[in-house]
CSV table of C-alpha atoms and ligand atoms in Angstrom, one decimal:
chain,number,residue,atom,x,y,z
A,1,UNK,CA,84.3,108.7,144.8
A,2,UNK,CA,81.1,109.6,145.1
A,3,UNK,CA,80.8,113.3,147.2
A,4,UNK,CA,77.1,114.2,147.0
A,5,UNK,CA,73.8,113.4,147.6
A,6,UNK,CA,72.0,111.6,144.4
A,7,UNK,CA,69.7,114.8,142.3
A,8,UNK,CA,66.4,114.2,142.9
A,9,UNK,CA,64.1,113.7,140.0
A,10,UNK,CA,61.3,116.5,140.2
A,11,UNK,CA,58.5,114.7,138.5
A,12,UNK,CA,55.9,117.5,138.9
A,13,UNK,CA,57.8,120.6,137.1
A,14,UNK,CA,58.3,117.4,134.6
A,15,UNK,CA,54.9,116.6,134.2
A,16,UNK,CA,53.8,120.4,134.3
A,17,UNK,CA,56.3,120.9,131.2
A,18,UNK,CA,54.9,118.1,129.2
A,19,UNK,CA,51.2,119.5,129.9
A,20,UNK,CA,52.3,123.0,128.5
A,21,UNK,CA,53.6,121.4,125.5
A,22,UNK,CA,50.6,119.4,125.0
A,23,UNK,CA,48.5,122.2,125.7
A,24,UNK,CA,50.3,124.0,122.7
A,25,UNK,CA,49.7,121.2,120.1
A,26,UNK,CA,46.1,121.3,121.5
A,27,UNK,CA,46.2,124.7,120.3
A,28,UNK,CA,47.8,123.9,117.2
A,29,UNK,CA,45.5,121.0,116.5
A,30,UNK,CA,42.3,123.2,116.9
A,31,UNK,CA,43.5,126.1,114.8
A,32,UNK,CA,43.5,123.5,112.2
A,33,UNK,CA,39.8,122.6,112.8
A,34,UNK,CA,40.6,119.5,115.0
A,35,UNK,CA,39.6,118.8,118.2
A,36,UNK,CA,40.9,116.3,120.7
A,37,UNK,CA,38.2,114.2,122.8
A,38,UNK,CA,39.7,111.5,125.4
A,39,UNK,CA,36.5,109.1,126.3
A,40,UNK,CA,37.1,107.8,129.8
A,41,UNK,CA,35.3,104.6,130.6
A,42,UNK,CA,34.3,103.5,134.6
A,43,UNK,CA,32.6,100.5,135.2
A,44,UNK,CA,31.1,100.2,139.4
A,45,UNK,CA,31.8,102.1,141.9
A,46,UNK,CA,35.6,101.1,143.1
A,47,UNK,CA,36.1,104.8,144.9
A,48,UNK,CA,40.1,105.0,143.8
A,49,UNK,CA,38.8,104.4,140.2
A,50,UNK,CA,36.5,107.5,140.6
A,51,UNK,CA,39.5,109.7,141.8
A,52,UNK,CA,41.8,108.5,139.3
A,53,UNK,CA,39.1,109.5,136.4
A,54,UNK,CA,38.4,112.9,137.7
A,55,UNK,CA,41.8,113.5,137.4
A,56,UNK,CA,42.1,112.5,133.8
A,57,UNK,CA,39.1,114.4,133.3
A,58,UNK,CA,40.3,117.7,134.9
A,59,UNK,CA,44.0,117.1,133.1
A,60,UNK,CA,42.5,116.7,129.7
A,61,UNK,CA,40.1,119.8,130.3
A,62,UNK,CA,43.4,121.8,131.3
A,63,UNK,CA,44.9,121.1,128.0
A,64,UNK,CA,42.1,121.9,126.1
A,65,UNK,CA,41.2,118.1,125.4
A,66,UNK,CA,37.4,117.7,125.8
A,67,UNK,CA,36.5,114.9,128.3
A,68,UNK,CA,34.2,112.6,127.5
A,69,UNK,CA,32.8,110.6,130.5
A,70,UNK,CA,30.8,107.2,130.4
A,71,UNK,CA,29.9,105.8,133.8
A,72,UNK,CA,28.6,102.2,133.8
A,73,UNK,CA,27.1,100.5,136.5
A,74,UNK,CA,28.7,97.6,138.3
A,75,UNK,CA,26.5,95.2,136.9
A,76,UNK,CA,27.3,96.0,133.2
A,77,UNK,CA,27.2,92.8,131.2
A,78,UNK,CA,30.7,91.9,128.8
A,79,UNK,CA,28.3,92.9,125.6
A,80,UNK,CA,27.0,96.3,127.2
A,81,UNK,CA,30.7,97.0,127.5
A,82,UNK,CA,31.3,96.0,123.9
A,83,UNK,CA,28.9,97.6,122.5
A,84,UNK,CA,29.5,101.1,124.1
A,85,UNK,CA,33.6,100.7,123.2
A,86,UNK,CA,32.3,99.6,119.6
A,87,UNK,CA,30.5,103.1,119.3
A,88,UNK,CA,33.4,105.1,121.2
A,89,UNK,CA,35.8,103.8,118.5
A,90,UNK,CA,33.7,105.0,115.5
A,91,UNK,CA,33.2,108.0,117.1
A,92,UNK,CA,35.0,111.0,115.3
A,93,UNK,CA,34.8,113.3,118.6
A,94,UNK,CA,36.7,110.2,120.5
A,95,UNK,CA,40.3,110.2,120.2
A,96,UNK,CA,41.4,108.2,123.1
A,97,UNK,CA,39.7,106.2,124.4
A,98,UNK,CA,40.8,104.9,128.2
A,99,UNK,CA,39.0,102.0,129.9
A,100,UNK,CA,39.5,102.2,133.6
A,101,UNK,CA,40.7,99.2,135.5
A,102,UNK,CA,40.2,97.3,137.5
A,103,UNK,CA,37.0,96.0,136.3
A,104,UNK,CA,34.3,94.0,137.9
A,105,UNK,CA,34.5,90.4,138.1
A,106,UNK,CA,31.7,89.5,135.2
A,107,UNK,CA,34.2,91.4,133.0
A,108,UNK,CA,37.7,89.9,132.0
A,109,UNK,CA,40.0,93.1,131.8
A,110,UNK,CA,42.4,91.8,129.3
A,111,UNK,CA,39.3,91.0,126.9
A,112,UNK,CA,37.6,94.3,126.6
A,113,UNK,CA,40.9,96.0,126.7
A,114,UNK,CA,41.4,94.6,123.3
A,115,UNK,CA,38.1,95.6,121.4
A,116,UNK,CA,39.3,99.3,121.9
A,117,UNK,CA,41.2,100.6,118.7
A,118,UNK,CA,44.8,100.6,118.1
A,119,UNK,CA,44.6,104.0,116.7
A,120,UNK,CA,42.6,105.6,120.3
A,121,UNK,CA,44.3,103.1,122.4
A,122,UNK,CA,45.9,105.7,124.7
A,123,UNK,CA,46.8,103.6,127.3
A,124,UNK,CA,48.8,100.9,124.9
A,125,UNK,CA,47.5,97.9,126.7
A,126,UNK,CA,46.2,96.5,123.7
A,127,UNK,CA,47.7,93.4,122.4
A,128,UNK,CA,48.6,95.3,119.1
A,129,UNK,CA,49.8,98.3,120.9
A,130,UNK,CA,52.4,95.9,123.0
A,131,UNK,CA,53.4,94.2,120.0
A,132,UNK,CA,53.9,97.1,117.6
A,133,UNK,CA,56.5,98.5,120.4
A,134,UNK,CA,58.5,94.9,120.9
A,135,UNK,CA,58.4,95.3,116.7
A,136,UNK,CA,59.9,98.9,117.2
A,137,UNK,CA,57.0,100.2,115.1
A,138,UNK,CA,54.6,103.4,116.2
A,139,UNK,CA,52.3,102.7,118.9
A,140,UNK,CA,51.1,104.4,121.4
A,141,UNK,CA,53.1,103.6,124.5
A,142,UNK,CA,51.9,103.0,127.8
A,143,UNK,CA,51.6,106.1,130.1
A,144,UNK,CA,53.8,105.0,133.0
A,145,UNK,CA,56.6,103.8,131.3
A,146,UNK,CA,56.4,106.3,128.8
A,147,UNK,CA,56.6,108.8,132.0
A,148,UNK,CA,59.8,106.6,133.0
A,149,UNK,CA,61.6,107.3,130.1
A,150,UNK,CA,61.0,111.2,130.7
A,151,UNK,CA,62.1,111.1,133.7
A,152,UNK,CA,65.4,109.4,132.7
A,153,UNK,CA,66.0,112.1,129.8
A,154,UNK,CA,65.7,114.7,132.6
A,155,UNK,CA,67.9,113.4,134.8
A,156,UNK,CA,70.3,112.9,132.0
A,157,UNK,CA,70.5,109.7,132.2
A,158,UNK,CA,73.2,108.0,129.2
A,159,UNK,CA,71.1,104.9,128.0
A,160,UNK,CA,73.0,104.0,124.7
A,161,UNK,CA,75.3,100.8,126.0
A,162,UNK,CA,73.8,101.4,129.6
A,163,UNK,CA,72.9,98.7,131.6
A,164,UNK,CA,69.7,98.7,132.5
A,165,UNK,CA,67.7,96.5,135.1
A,166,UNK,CA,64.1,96.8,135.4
A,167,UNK,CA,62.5,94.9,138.2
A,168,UNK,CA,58.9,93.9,137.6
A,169,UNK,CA,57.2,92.3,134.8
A,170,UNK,CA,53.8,93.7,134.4
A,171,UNK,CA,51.8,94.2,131.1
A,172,UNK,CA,51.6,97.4,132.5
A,173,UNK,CA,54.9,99.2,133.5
A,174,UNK,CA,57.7,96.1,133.7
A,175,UNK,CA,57.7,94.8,130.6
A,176,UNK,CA,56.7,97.7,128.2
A,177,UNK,CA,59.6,99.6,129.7
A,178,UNK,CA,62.1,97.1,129.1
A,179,UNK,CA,61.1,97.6,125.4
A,180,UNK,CA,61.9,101.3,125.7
A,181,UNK,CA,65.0,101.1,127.1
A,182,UNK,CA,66.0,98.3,124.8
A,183,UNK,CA,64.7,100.8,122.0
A,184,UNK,CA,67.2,103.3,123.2
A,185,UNK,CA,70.1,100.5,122.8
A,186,UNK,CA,70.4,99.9,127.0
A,187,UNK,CA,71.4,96.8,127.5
A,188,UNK,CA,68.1,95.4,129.5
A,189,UNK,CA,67.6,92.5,132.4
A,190,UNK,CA,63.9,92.3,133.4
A,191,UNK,CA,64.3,90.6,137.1
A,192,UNK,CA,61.1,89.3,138.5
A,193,UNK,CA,60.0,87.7,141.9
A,194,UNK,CA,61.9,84.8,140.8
A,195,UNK,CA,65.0,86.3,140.5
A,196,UNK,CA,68.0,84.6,142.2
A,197,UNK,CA,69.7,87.5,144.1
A,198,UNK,CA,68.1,90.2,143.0
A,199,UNK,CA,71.0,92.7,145.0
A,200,UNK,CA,73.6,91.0,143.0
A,201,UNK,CA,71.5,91.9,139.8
A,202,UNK,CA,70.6,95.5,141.3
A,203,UNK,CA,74.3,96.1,141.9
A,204,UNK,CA,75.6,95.8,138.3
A,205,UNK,CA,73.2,98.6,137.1
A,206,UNK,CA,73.6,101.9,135.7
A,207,UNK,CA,69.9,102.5,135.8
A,208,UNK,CA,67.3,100.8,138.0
A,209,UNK,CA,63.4,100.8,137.7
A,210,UNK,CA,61.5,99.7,140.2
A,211,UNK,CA,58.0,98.6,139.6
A,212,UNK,CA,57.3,96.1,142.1
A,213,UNK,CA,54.6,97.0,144.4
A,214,UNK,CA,56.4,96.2,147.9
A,215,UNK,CA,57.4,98.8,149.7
A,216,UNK,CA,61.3,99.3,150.1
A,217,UNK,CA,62.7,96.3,148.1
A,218,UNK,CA,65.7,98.8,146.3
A,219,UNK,CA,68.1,99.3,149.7
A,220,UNK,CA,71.3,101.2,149.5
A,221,UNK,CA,73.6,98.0,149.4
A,222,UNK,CA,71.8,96.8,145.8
A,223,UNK,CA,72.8,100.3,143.9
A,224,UNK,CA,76.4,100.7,142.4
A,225,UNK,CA,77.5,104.4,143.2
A,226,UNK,CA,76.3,107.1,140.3
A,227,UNK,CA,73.6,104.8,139.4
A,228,UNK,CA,70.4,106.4,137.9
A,229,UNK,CA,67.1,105.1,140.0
A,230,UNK,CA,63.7,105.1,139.2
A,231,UNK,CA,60.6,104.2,141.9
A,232,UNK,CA,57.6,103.9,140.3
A,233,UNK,CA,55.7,101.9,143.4
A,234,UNK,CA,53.3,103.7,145.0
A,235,UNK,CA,52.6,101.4,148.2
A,236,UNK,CA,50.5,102.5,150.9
A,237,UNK,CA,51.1,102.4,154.2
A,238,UNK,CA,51.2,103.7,157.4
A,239,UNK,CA,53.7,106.2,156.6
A,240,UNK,CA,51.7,107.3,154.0
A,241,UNK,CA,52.5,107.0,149.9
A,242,UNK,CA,55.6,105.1,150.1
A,243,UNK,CA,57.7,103.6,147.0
A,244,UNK,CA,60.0,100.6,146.0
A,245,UNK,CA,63.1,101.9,147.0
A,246,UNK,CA,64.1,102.4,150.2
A,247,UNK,CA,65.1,106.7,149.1
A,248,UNK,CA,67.6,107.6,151.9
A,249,UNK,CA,69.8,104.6,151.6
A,250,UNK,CA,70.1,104.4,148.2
A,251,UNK,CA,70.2,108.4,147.9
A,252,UNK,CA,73.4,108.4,149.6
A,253,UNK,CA,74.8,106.1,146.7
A,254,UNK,CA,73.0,107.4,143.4
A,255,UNK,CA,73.4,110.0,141.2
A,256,UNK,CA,69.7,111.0,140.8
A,257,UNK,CA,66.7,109.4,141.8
A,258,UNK,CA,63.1,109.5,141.9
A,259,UNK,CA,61.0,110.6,145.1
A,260,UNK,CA,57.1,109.2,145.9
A,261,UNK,CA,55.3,110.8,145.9
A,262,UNK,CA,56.3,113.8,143.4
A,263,UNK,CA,58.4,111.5,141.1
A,264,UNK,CA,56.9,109.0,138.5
A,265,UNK,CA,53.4,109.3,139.6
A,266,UNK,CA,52.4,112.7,138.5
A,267,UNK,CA,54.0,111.6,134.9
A,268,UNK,CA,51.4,109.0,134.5
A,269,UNK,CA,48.7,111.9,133.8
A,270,UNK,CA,51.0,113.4,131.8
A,271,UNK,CA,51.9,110.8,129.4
A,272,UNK,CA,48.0,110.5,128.9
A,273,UNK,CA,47.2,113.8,127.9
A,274,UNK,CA,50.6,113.6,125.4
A,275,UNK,CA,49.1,110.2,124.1
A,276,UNK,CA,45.8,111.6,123.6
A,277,UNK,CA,47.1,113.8,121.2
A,278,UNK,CA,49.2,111.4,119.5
A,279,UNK,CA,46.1,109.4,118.9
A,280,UNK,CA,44.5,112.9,117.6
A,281,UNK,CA,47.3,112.9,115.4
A,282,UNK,CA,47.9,109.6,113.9
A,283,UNK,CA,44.3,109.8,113.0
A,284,UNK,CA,44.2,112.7,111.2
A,285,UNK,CA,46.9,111.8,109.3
A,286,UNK,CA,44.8,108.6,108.1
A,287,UNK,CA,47.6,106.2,110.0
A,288,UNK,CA,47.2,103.2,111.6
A,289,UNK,CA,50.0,102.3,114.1
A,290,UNK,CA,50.4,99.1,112.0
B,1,NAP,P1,52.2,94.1,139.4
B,1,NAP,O1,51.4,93.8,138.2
B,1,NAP,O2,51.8,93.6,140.8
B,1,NAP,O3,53.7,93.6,139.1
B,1,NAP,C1,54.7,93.5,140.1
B,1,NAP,C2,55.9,92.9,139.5
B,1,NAP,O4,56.9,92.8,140.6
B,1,NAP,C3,55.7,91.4,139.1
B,1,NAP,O5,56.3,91.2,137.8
B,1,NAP,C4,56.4,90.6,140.2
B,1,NAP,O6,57.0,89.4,139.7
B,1,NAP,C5,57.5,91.5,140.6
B,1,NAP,N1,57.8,91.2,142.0
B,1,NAP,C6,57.0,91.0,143.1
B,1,NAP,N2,57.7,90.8,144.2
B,1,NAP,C7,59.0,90.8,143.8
B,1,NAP,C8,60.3,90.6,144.5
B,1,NAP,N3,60.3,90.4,145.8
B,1,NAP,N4,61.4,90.7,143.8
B,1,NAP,C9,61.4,91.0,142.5
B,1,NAP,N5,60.3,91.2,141.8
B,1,NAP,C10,59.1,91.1,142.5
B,1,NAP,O7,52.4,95.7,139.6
B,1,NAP,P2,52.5,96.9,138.5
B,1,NAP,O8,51.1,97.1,138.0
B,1,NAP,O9,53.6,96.6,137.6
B,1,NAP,O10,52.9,98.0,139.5
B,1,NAP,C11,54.1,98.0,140.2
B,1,NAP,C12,54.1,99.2,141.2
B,1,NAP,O11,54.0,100.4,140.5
B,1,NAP,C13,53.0,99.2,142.2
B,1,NAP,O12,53.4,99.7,143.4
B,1,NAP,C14,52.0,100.1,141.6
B,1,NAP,O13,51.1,100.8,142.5
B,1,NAP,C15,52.9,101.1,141.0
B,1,NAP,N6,52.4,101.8,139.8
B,1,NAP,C16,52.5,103.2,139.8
B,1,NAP,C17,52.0,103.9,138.7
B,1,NAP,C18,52.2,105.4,138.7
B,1,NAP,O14,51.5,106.1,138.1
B,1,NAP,N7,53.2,105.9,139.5
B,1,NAP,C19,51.4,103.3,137.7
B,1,NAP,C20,51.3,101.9,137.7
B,1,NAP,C21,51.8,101.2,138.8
B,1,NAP,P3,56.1,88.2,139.1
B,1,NAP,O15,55.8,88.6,137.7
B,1,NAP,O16,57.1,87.0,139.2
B,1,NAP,O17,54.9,88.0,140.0
């Protein structure tokens, strides 16, 4: 029987540890004579865009990445883009290499996203990336699920033989996370809007993710007591930032859970800054993921 409140998940002191041990191997790196550049790319003027890049910007700078900032304008034609990502991914300063989405109409996201390097693509959203990961091979992992599966080793969450359900199917967070938490042997169901009762699905977890993007679709009633939940929505409303799950309900039922804001999102920036290095590294080591 179940006698406290679920833990909640601090995702900030997570995300500042992770920063202070990236800032370390930036250290590390450059007293070996190589230094980290993450190229952000921002095509238009969409004003969440701009905030979300100045905070990559200002995260990198922190860890002693150098930022390295192309603004396009919003008419920028598909081979303007090209060209400029066919330069970034020659260029020896550029280690990452982040395209900021969404993009303007005349450009198809999923297009450009795949002329960027396997090797710099710090935001896996690369074809290659998302199939080296489903081939368990070394990729670089998207930043949000990547930031799930922190979370979870915080929290102490047992995943070997776990089951796991992970609701929401996006290139972005669904599916790559269902590839992670298969890769640590959870036993995985991927539920999507056109699951048949998603509660009864909910209810046989150990661990539930929710990336869905509708506010308070995890209630109390679809967690099994002790269950380990994860909100990565970020919703907003009139309430403010609000997430997936509904958090006092199903905090009276879990073990630990996630808050929003203060849970996965501050992760995401994180992950970025750790993948940013990774790409540093598999470079200098003259390896291709692949
Ligand atoms: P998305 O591309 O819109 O995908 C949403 C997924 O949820 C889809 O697979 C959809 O199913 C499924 N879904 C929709 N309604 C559902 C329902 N009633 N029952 C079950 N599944 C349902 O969104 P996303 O990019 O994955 O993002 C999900 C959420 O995470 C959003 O709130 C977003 O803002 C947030 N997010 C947060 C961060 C962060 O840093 N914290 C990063 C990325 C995203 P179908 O495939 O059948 O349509």
């Amino acid at each position: 029987v179940k006698v406290a409140d679920a833990v909640v998940i601090d995702g900030r002191a997570v995300a500042a540890r992770v920063r202070e041990r990236v800032a370390a191997e930036v250290r590390e790196l450059r007293a070996s004579g190589l230094q980290p550049g993450l190229a952000t790319v921002l095509v238009g003027d969409d004003p969440a865009s701009h905030v979300y890049v100045r905070m990559k910007r200002k995260a990198c700078e922190e860890v002693g990445i150098v930022p390295i900032h192309h603004d396009l304008p919003p008419g920028t034609e598909p081979t303007e883009l090209a060209a400029l990502l066919e330069r970034l991914n020659t260029d020896p300063a550029v280690s990452g290499i982040l395209l900021q989405l969404p993009l303007p109409g005349q450009l198809d996201a999923g297009e450009m996203t795949a002329l960027i390097a396997p090797e710099k693509d710090v935001d896996g959203l690369t074809p290659l990336s998302a199939g080296l990961l489903s081939h368990g091979q070394e990729s670089l992992v998207p930043c949000t699920p990547a930031g799930v599966m922190e979370l979870l080793a915080e929290a102490g969450a047992e995943l070997e033989g776990a089951r796991a359900v992970v609701i929401g199917r996006s290139q972005l967070v669904g599916k790559p996370l269902a590839q992670l938490l298969l890769a640590a042997n959870a036993t995985v169901t991927q539920c999507h809007s056109r699951t048949r009762d998603l509660a009864a699905v909910c209810r046989e977890a150990d661990v539930v993710v929710a990336a869905v993007g509708r506010p308070r679709t995890v209630t109390g009633d679809m967690v099994r007591e002790g269950a380990v939940v994860i909100d990565v929505g970020m919703n907003r409303s009139d309430d403010g930032l609000v997430g997936d799950v509904d958090f006092d309900s199903v905090r009276a039922r879990a073990s630990a859970i996630t808050p929003v804001p203060g849970g996965v999102g501050p992760m995401t920036i994180a992950m970025l800054v750790a993948n940013a290095v990774r790409a540093a590294r598999l470079q200098s080591g003259g390896v291709r993921p692949g």
